[in-house]
PDB file of C-alpha atoms in Angstrom:
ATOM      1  CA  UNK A   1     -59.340  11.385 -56.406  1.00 71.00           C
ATOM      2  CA  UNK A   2     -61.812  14.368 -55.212  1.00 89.00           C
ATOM      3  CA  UNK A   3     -62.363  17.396 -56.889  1.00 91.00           C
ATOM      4  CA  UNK A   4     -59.482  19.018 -54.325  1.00 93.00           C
ATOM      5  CA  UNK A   5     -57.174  16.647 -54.742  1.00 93.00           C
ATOM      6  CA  UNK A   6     -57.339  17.120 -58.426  1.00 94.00           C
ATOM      7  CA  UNK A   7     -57.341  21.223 -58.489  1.00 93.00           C
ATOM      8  CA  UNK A   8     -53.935  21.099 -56.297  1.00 93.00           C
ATOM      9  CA  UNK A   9     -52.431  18.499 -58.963  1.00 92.00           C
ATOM     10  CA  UNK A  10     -53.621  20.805 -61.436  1.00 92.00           C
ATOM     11  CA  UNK A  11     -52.358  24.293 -59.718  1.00 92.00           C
ATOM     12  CA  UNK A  12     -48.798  22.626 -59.112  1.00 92.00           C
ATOM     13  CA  UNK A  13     -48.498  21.193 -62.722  1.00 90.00           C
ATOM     14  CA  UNK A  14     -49.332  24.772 -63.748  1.00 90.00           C
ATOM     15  CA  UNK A  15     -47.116  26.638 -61.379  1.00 88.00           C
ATOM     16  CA  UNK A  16     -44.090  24.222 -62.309  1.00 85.00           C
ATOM     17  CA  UNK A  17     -44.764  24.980 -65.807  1.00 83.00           C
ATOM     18  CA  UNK A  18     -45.061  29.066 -65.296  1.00 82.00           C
ATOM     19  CA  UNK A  19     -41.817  29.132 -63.384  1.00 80.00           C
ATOM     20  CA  UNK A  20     -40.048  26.802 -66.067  1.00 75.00           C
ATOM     21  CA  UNK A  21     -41.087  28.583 -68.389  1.00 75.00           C
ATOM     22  CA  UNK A  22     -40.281  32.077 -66.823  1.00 73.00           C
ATOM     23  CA  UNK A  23     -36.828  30.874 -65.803  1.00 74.00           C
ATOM     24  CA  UNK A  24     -36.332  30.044 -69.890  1.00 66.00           C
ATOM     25  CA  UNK A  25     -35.291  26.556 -69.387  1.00 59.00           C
ATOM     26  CA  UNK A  26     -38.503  24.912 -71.379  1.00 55.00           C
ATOM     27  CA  UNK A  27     -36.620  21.447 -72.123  1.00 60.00           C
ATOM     28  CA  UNK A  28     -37.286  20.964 -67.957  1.00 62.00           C
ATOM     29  CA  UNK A  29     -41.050  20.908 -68.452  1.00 66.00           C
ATOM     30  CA  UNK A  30     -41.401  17.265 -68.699  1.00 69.00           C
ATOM     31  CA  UNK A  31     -38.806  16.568 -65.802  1.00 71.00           C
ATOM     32  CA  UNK A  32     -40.919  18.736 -63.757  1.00 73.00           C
ATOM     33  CA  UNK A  33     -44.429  16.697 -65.155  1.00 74.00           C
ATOM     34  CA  UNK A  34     -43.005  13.466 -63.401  1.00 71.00           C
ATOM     35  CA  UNK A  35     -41.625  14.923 -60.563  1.00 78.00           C
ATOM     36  CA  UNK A  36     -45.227  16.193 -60.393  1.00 81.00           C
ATOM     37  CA  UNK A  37     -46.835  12.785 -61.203  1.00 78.00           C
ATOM     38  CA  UNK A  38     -44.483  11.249 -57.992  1.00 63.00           C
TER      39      UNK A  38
END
């Protein structure tokens, strides 16, 4: 992977974790992870 590819894995991972966690519904975290990983 380049450098880009890895700084958009890591902005989704962290904007799937800010929203789960925002929306209060932490036990998702980890379903969101490997919907991440594809």
């Amino acid at each position: 992977m380049n450098n880009d590819t890895k700084i958009m894995i890591l902005l989704t991972g962290g904007l799937l974790i800010l929203d789960t966690y925002l929306s209060g519904h932490l036990h998702n975290i980890s379903y969101d992870w490997w919907l991440a990983a594809g």
